[in-house]
Short mmCIF file of C-alpha atoms in Angstrom, two decimals:
data_model
loop_
_atom_site.label_atom_id
_atom_site.label_comp_id
_atom_site.label_asym_id
_atom_site.label_seq_id
_atom_site.Cartn_x
_atom_site.Cartn_y
_atom_site.Cartn_z
CA MET J 784 10.60 24.66 26.56
CA GLY J 785 6.99 25.64 26.01
CA THR J 786 7.61 27.60 22.82
CA PHE J 787 9.74 24.87 21.28
CA LEU J 788 7.14 22.18 22.03
CA ASP J 789 4.22 24.35 20.91
CA ASP J 790 5.92 25.07 17.57
CA LEU J 791 6.80 21.40 17.14
CA LYS J 792 3.22 20.27 17.84
CA THR J 793 1.86 22.87 15.43
CA ASP J 794 4.17 21.82 12.60
CA VAL J 795 3.54 18.08 13.04
CA GLN J 796 -0.21 18.62 13.25
CA GLN J 797 -0.10 20.77 10.12
CA ASN J 798 1.54 17.90 8.25
CA CYS J 799 -1.17 15.62 9.61
CA HIS J 800 -3.82 18.00 8.27
CA ILE J 801 -2.17 18.04 4.83
CA SER J 802 -2.07 14.24 4.69
CA ASP J 803 -5.69 13.95 5.87
CA ALA J 804 -6.75 16.54 3.29
CA ARG J 805 -5.30 14.39 0.52
CA TYR J 806 -6.27 10.91 1.70
CA ALA J 807 -9.28 11.01 4.08
CA ALA J 808 -11.63 10.62 1.11
CA ASP J 809 -10.18 7.14 0.50
CA TYR J 810 -12.18 5.77 3.45
CA THR J 811 -15.72 4.51 3.01
CA ILE J 812 -18.28 6.93 4.43
CA CYS J 813 -18.96 4.73 7.48
CA ILE J 814 -15.26 4.34 8.36
CA TYR J 815 -14.66 8.03 7.70
CA LEU J 816 -17.43 9.15 10.05
CA MET J 817 -16.32 6.72 12.76
CA LYS J 818 -12.73 7.94 12.54
CA MET J 819 -13.83 11.57 12.60
CA ARG J 820 -15.95 11.00 15.72
CA GLU J 821 -12.97 9.47 17.49
CA PHE J 822 -10.70 12.25 16.22
CA PHE J 823 -13.11 14.79 17.74
CA ARG J 824 -13.08 12.83 21.00
CA TRP J 825 -9.26 12.80 21.06
CA GLU J 826 -8.86 16.44 20.10
CA ASN J 827 -11.27 17.56 22.82
CA GLY J 828 -9.90 15.27 25.52
CA LEU J 829 -13.16 13.35 25.97
CA GLY J 830 -13.36 9.90 27.55
CA TYR J 831 -14.96 6.91 25.84
CA GLN J 832 -18.03 7.13 28.06
CA ASP J 833 -18.50 10.87 27.48
CA HIS J 834 -21.44 11.91 25.32
CA LEU J 835 -20.49 13.47 21.98
CA PRO J 836 -22.60 16.60 21.33
CA LYS J 837 -24.14 16.07 17.88
CA ASP J 838 -24.33 19.74 16.83
CA GLU J 839 -20.83 20.50 18.07
CA VAL J 840 -19.41 17.49 16.24
CA GLY J 841 -21.22 18.55 13.05
CA ASN J 842 -19.82 22.09 13.23
CA TRP J 843 -16.34 20.76 13.95
CA LEU J 844 -16.58 18.39 10.99
CA ARG J 845 -17.47 21.21 8.59
CA GLU J 846 -14.66 23.38 9.95
CA ARG J 847 -12.14 20.55 9.63
CA GLU J 848 -13.10 19.81 6.05
CA SER J 849 -12.81 23.53 5.27
CA LEU J 850 -9.33 23.56 6.83
CA TRP J 851 -8.35 20.57 4.72
CA GLU J 852 -9.45 22.35 1.55
CA SER J 853 -7.16 25.26 2.43
CA VAL J 854 -4.03 23.12 3.00
CA GLU J 855 -4.41 20.21 0.56
CA ALA J 856 -1.97 21.69 -1.97
CA ASN J 857 0.62 22.73 0.63
CA ASP J 858 4.03 21.12 0.94
CA PHE J 859 4.83 19.22 4.12
CA LEU J 860 6.65 21.34 6.68
CA PRO J 861 10.18 20.51 7.87
CA ILE J 862 10.49 19.30 11.46
CA LYS J 863 12.69 21.36 13.75
CA THR J 864 14.51 19.86 16.72
CA ARG J 865 16.56 21.96 19.12
CA GLN J 866 19.61 21.38 16.94
CA GLN J 867 18.40 21.77 13.36
CA SER J 868 15.65 21.28 10.79
CA PHE J 869 14.96 18.03 8.93
CA GLU J 870 12.67 16.91 6.14
CA PRO J 871 9.59 15.29 7.73
CA PHE J 872 10.42 11.66 6.88
CA ASP J 873 13.94 11.76 8.37
CA VAL J 874 12.67 10.05 11.51
CA ASP J 875 16.00 8.70 12.77
CA ASN J 876 17.69 12.10 12.89
CA ILE J 877 14.58 13.81 14.24
CA ASN J 878 14.26 11.28 17.05
CA GLN J 879 17.92 11.58 17.98
CA GLY J 880 17.12 15.11 19.04
CA LEU J 881 13.61 14.58 20.42
CA ASN J 882 14.08 11.37 22.42
CA ALA J 883 16.46 13.13 24.78
CA ASP J 884 13.66 15.61 25.54
CA GLY J 885 11.19 12.78 26.22
CA TYR J 886 9.28 12.78 22.90
CA ILE J 887 8.77 10.38 20.00
CA TYR J 888 8.17 11.43 16.41
CA GLY J 889 6.89 9.08 13.75
CA ALA J 890 6.40 9.37 9.99
CA GLY J 891 5.78 6.77 7.33
CA LEU J 892 3.70 5.62 4.38
CA GLY J 893 0.53 3.61 4.83
CA ILE J 894 -2.04 2.09 2.48
CA GLY J 895 -1.99 3.69 -0.94
CA ALA J 896 1.36 5.33 -0.04
CA SER J 897 -0.55 7.77 2.19
CA PRO J 898 1.79 9.66 4.56
CA HIS J 899 1.08 9.65 8.27
CA PHE J 900 2.72 11.48 11.16
CA PHE J 901 2.53 11.65 14.94
CA LEU J 902 4.19 13.26 17.94
CA ALA J 903 3.88 11.77 21.42
CA GLU J 904 5.39 11.72 24.87
CA MET J 905 7.94 8.94 25.18
CA GLU J 906 6.82 6.30 27.65
CA GLN J 907 9.61 3.77 27.18
CA ARG J 908 12.66 3.12 25.04
CA HIS J 909 14.19 -0.36 24.87
CA GLN J 910 17.07 -1.91 22.99
CA ILE J 911 16.81 -5.61 22.19
CA GLY J 912 19.85 -6.66 20.19
CA ASP J 913 20.05 -4.22 17.29
CA THR J 914 16.31 -3.42 17.43
CA THR J 915 15.11 -0.19 19.08
CA ILE J 916 11.61 -0.22 20.59
CA LEU J 917 9.96 3.17 21.16
CA VAL J 918 6.75 3.12 23.20
CA ALA J 919 4.66 6.27 22.83
CA GLY J 920 2.28 7.47 25.52
CA ARG J 921 0.07 10.57 25.32
CA GLU J 922 -0.17 11.77 21.73
CA LEU J 923 0.31 15.49 21.04
CA ALA J 924 -0.28 15.47 17.27
CA ARG J 925 -1.79 12.78 15.04
CA ASP J 926 -3.65 12.19 11.82
CA LEU J 927 -6.83 10.32 11.04
CA SER J 928 -5.15 6.97 10.35
CA SER J 929 -3.06 6.75 13.55
CA PRO J 930 -1.83 3.13 13.20
CA PRO J 931 -1.09 1.66 16.64
CA ALA J 932 2.26 0.18 15.63
CA MET J 933 4.79 0.17 12.82
CA SER J 934 8.35 -0.91 12.13
CA GLN J 935 10.92 0.99 10.10
CA GLY J 936 14.25 -0.68 9.57
CA LYS J 937 15.44 -1.69 13.03
CA THR J 938 13.06 0.59 14.92
CA ILE J 939 9.64 -0.47 16.24
CA TYR J 940 7.04 2.12 17.27
CA ILE J 941 4.22 1.16 19.65
CA ARG J 942 1.52 3.80 20.19
CA ARG J 943 -0.34 2.87 23.37
CA GLU J 944 -2.96 5.61 23.03
CA SER J 945 -3.81 4.58 19.47
CA LEU J 946 -3.82 0.91 20.47
CA ARG J 947 -6.20 1.66 23.36
CA ARG J 948 -8.48 3.53 20.98
CA THR J 949 -8.41 0.54 18.61
CA MET J 950 -9.46 -1.72 21.49
CA TRP J 951 -12.36 0.62 22.24
CA GLU J 952 -13.47 0.65 18.59
CA ARG J 953 -13.41 -3.16 18.42
CA LEU J 954 -15.39 -3.36 21.66
CA GLU J 955 -17.91 -0.80 20.42
CA ASN J 956 -18.38 -2.71 17.15
CA TRP J 957 -18.87 -5.99 19.03
CA ASN J 958 -21.45 -4.36 21.31
CA TRP J 959 -23.86 -3.78 18.40
CA ASN J 960 -24.90 -7.44 18.23
CA ARG J 961 -22.68 -9.14 20.83
CA PRO J 962 -22.00 -12.27 18.71
CA GLN J 963 -20.66 -15.30 20.55
CA ASN J 964 -17.28 -15.31 18.84
CA ALA J 965 -13.58 -14.91 19.64
CA MET J 966 -14.14 -11.36 20.94
CA ALA J 967 -16.87 -12.58 23.30
CA ARG J 968 -14.48 -15.22 24.66
CA ALA J 969 -11.72 -12.64 25.03
CA LEU J 970 -13.97 -10.25 26.93
CA THR J 971 -14.64 -12.84 29.64
CA HIS J 972 -11.07 -12.11 30.79
CA PHE J 973 -11.70 -8.36 31.29
CA ASP J 974 -14.08 -6.49 33.61
CA ILE J 975 -15.83 -4.53 30.87
CA GLU J 976 -19.09 -4.09 32.78
CA GLY J 977 -17.60 -3.19 36.15
CA ASP J 978 -14.58 -1.05 35.17
CA LEU J 979 -14.47 -0.06 31.49
CA GLU J 980 -11.40 2.18 31.73
CA GLY J 981 -9.48 -0.40 33.75
CA ALA J 982 -10.54 -3.14 31.33
CA LEU J 983 -9.32 -1.08 28.36
CA ASP J 984 -5.98 -0.58 30.11
CA HIS J 985 -5.74 -4.34 30.69
CA MET J 986 -6.70 -5.15 27.09
CA THR J 987 -4.17 -2.63 25.81
CA ALA J 988 -1.41 -4.20 27.91
CA VAL J 989 -2.26 -7.65 26.54
CA GLU J 990 -2.37 -6.37 22.96
CA THR J 991 0.85 -4.37 23.37
CA ASP J 992 2.71 -7.65 23.91
CA THR J 993 1.05 -9.22 20.84
CA VAL J 994 1.62 -6.16 18.65
CA LEU J 995 5.26 -5.96 19.72
CA HIS J 996 5.88 -9.54 18.61
CA HIS J 997 4.07 -8.87 15.34
CA GLU J 998 6.46 -5.97 14.74
CA PHE J 999 9.43 -8.24 15.55
CA GLY J 1000 8.05 -10.44 12.78
CA GLU J 1001 7.76 -7.42 10.49
CA VAL J 1002 11.45 -6.68 11.01
CA GLN J 1003 12.33 -10.28 10.12
CA ALA J 1004 10.00 -10.23 7.12
CA GLY J 1005 11.58 -6.99 5.93
CA GLU J 1006 15.02 -8.55 6.03
CA MET J 1007 13.78 -11.54 4.03
CA LEU J 1008 11.92 -9.53 1.40
CA GLY J 1009 14.34 -6.64 0.94
CA GLU J 1010 13.86 -3.36 -0.90
CA GLU J 1011 12.07 -5.01 -3.83
CA TRP J 1012 9.05 -5.55 -1.59
CA HIS J 1013 9.02 -1.88 -0.60
CA ASP J 1014 9.23 -0.88 -4.27
CA LEU J 1015 6.31 -3.20 -5.04
CA LEU J 1016 4.04 -1.69 -2.39
CA ILE J 1017 4.87 1.89 -3.37
CA SER J 1018 4.04 1.16 -7.02
CA LEU J 1019 0.66 -0.48 -6.35
CA PRO J 1020 -2.45 1.71 -6.55
CA ARG J 1021 -4.99 1.46 -3.73
CA SER J 1022 -6.60 -1.80 -4.77
CA ARG J 1023 -7.49 -5.34 -3.78
CA VAL J 1024 -3.99 -6.41 -4.80
CA GLU J 1025 -2.40 -3.89 -2.42
CA PHE J 1026 -4.58 -5.05 0.49
CA MET J 1027 -3.76 -8.67 -0.29
CA ALA J 1028 -0.03 -7.97 -0.54
CA ARG J 1029 -0.02 -6.23 2.83
CA ALA J 1030 -1.96 -9.14 4.33
CA VAL J 1031 0.61 -11.63 3.01
CA ARG J 1032 3.40 -9.76 4.76
CA ASP J 1033 1.33 -9.52 7.95
CA LEU J 1034 0.70 -13.26 7.87
CA LEU J 1035 4.41 -13.91 7.28
CA ALA J 1036 5.26 -11.72 10.28
CA ASP J 1037 2.70 -13.55 12.40
CA SER J 1038 4.05 -16.96 11.37
CA LEU J 1039 7.61 -15.90 12.15
CA SER J 1040 6.96 -14.26 15.51
CA THR J 1041 3.43 -13.52 16.73
CA LEU J 1042 1.92 -17.00 16.63
CA PRO J 1043 4.98 -18.83 18.01
CA HIS J 1044 5.03 -16.36 20.92
CA LEU J 1045 1.29 -16.67 21.64
CA LEU J 1046 1.37 -20.45 21.39
CA GLU J 1047 4.34 -20.65 23.74
CA LYS J 1048 2.70 -18.26 26.21
CA GLN J 1049 -0.69 -20.04 25.96
CA ASP J 1050 -2.53 -17.07 27.41
CA GLU J 1051 -6.18 -17.56 26.48
CA ALA J 1052 -7.07 -13.86 26.42
CA SER J 1053 -4.21 -13.14 24.00
CA LEU J 1054 -5.16 -15.98 21.66
CA HIS J 1055 -8.84 -14.99 21.62
CA LEU J 1056 -7.96 -11.35 20.93
CA TYR J 1057 -5.59 -12.36 18.15
CA ILE J 1058 -8.34 -14.26 16.33
CA ALA J 1059 -10.88 -11.51 17.10
CA ASN J 1060 -8.56 -9.04 15.35
CA LEU J 1061 -7.99 -11.38 12.38
CA ASN J 1062 -10.16 -9.52 9.92
CA GLY J 1063 -10.28 -8.21 6.38
CA MET J 1064 -7.82 -9.67 3.91
CA ARG J 1065 -5.81 -11.61 6.51
CA LYS J 1066 -8.96 -13.56 7.39
CA GLU J 1067 -9.74 -14.15 3.71
CA LEU J 1068 -6.24 -15.41 2.88
CA ALA J 1069 -5.89 -17.59 6.00
CA PRO J 1070 -9.17 -19.46 6.54
CA GLY J 1071 -7.18 -22.38 7.92
CA LEU J 1072 -6.09 -20.30 10.90
CA LYS J 1073 -9.68 -19.74 12.02
CA GLN J 1074 -10.35 -23.45 11.51
CA ALA J 1075 -7.34 -24.31 13.69
CA TYR J 1076 -8.62 -21.91 16.35
CA ASP J 1077 -12.08 -23.52 16.26
CA HIS J 1078 -10.40 -26.90 16.73
CA TRP J 1079 -8.66 -25.55 19.85
CA ILE J 1080 -11.97 -24.25 21.23
CA GLU J 1081 -13.61 -27.63 20.71
CA SER J 1082 -10.76 -29.88 21.83
CA GLY J 1083 -8.34 -27.77 23.89
CA ASP J 1084 -5.59 -28.91 21.50
CA LEU J 1085 -3.31 -26.22 19.98
CA GLU J 1086 -1.54 -28.61 17.62
CA GLN J 1087 -3.36 -27.41 14.50
CA MET J 1088 -2.51 -23.78 15.25
CA GLU J 1089 1.12 -24.77 15.78
CA ARG J 1090 1.17 -26.60 12.44
CA PHE J 1091 -0.41 -23.61 10.71
CA ALA J 1092 2.28 -21.27 12.07
CA GLN J 1093 5.06 -23.63 10.97
CA MET J 1094 3.55 -24.02 7.50
CA GLY J 1095 3.04 -20.26 7.20
CA ARG J 1096 6.72 -19.37 7.45
CA ASP J 1097 7.45 -21.02 4.10
CA HIS J 1098 4.06 -20.49 2.48
CA TRP J 1099 3.78 -16.72 2.97
CA LEU J 1100 7.46 -16.11 2.17
CA GLU J 1101 7.10 -18.05 -1.08
CA THR J 1102 3.86 -16.18 -1.89
CA ALA J 1103 5.51 -12.80 -1.29
CA GLN J 1104 8.53 -13.75 -3.42
CA ARG J 1105 6.28 -14.90 -6.28
CA LEU J 1106 4.45 -11.58 -6.09
CA VAL J 1107 7.73 -9.67 -6.32
CA GLU J 1108 8.76 -11.74 -9.36
CA LEU J 1109 5.45 -11.05 -11.11
CA HIS J 1110 5.90 -7.34 -10.41
CA LYS J 1111 9.46 -7.38 -11.78
CA GLN J 1112 8.33 -9.15 -14.95
CA GLU J 1113 5.12 -7.27 -15.71
CA GLY J 1114 4.91 -4.21 -13.46
CA ILE J 1115 1.48 -2.70 -12.83
CA SER J 1116 0.16 -4.26 -16.04
CA GLY J 1117 0.41 -7.61 -14.28
CA MET J 1118 -2.06 -6.78 -11.50
CA LYS J 1119 -4.66 -9.24 -12.79
CA ALA J 1120 -2.11 -12.06 -12.66
CA MET J 1121 -0.98 -10.90 -9.21
CA GLN J 1122 -4.53 -10.97 -7.89
CA GLN J 1123 -5.19 -14.41 -9.34
CA MET J 1124 -1.99 -15.80 -7.81
CA LEU J 1125 -2.76 -14.28 -4.39
CA GLU J 1126 -6.32 -15.61 -4.39
CA GLN J 1127 -4.99 -19.08 -5.18
CA SER J 1128 -2.47 -18.82 -2.32
CA ALA J 1129 -5.13 -18.83 0.43
CA ALA J 1130 -4.02 -21.20 3.20
CA HIS J 1131 -6.73 -23.66 4.24
#
């Protein structure tokens, strides 16, 4: 099986290199360098407490960028299972062959319609109703983006290794100034100082549950919004409007599934981590959620968060539908109107 797996890893990683060659420049320089440092750490099997050799990282970075220059114009390679060869986005048929061998393959489109790919050892496979949940363990091939979770149709992918790395990055960012915020409250539930690796495992387990319920919400949101939403996202250039549109769908998914689950569970660590991870455009569009969280911290009363979740189901669905209608009427030329509408839809 060695030759088959080696060839598979090589082909998937080559597709990752091609995607990175085309889209890595979209990151800001700070995000790019952070992601490249962690990519070096992953590729060389280094732990989070291991020192990164500056000169070696610098040489690796130059070599990687040179590799990207050589493959940027290449076509994506087909993916070969034991049975046959498939185009690289035919994930259902590819996984039918690979899951039996204990592997998970993922491919999709991210921000700015950037392709991303991964190959990992399969840790778990669950069936809940008509939804398939694939939990990936050790990753064998990945790109720079490596999102920790995604849903496609009725299949949910959870990438534990990428999720654990995300937890480390959030912890490392918090450590710069150690603000007394939601992350600080969350960290009181984990033994960061005494057992970092164990604490990261614990945090990842807590977040896996939250991320899974977010993806359940994504499946529901996808059914509500239909193919017109997918067409909208694909047509949008990388822009403030695209980030806002993605945040609206995320907030809809959270209102449908994530928040009701967290509020029913009432696990403090999960709630603190959820708010700690509420950043970027989601935070901008949902200031009322942070206000409801602050009310809980001060009073111990979750009622405002419960009301926000209930309100969000209708509010974010209506916002998404209005965005689709604007897109149908005006196309890309209507981006100014789309942005204005989305900015006015912020939920206080």
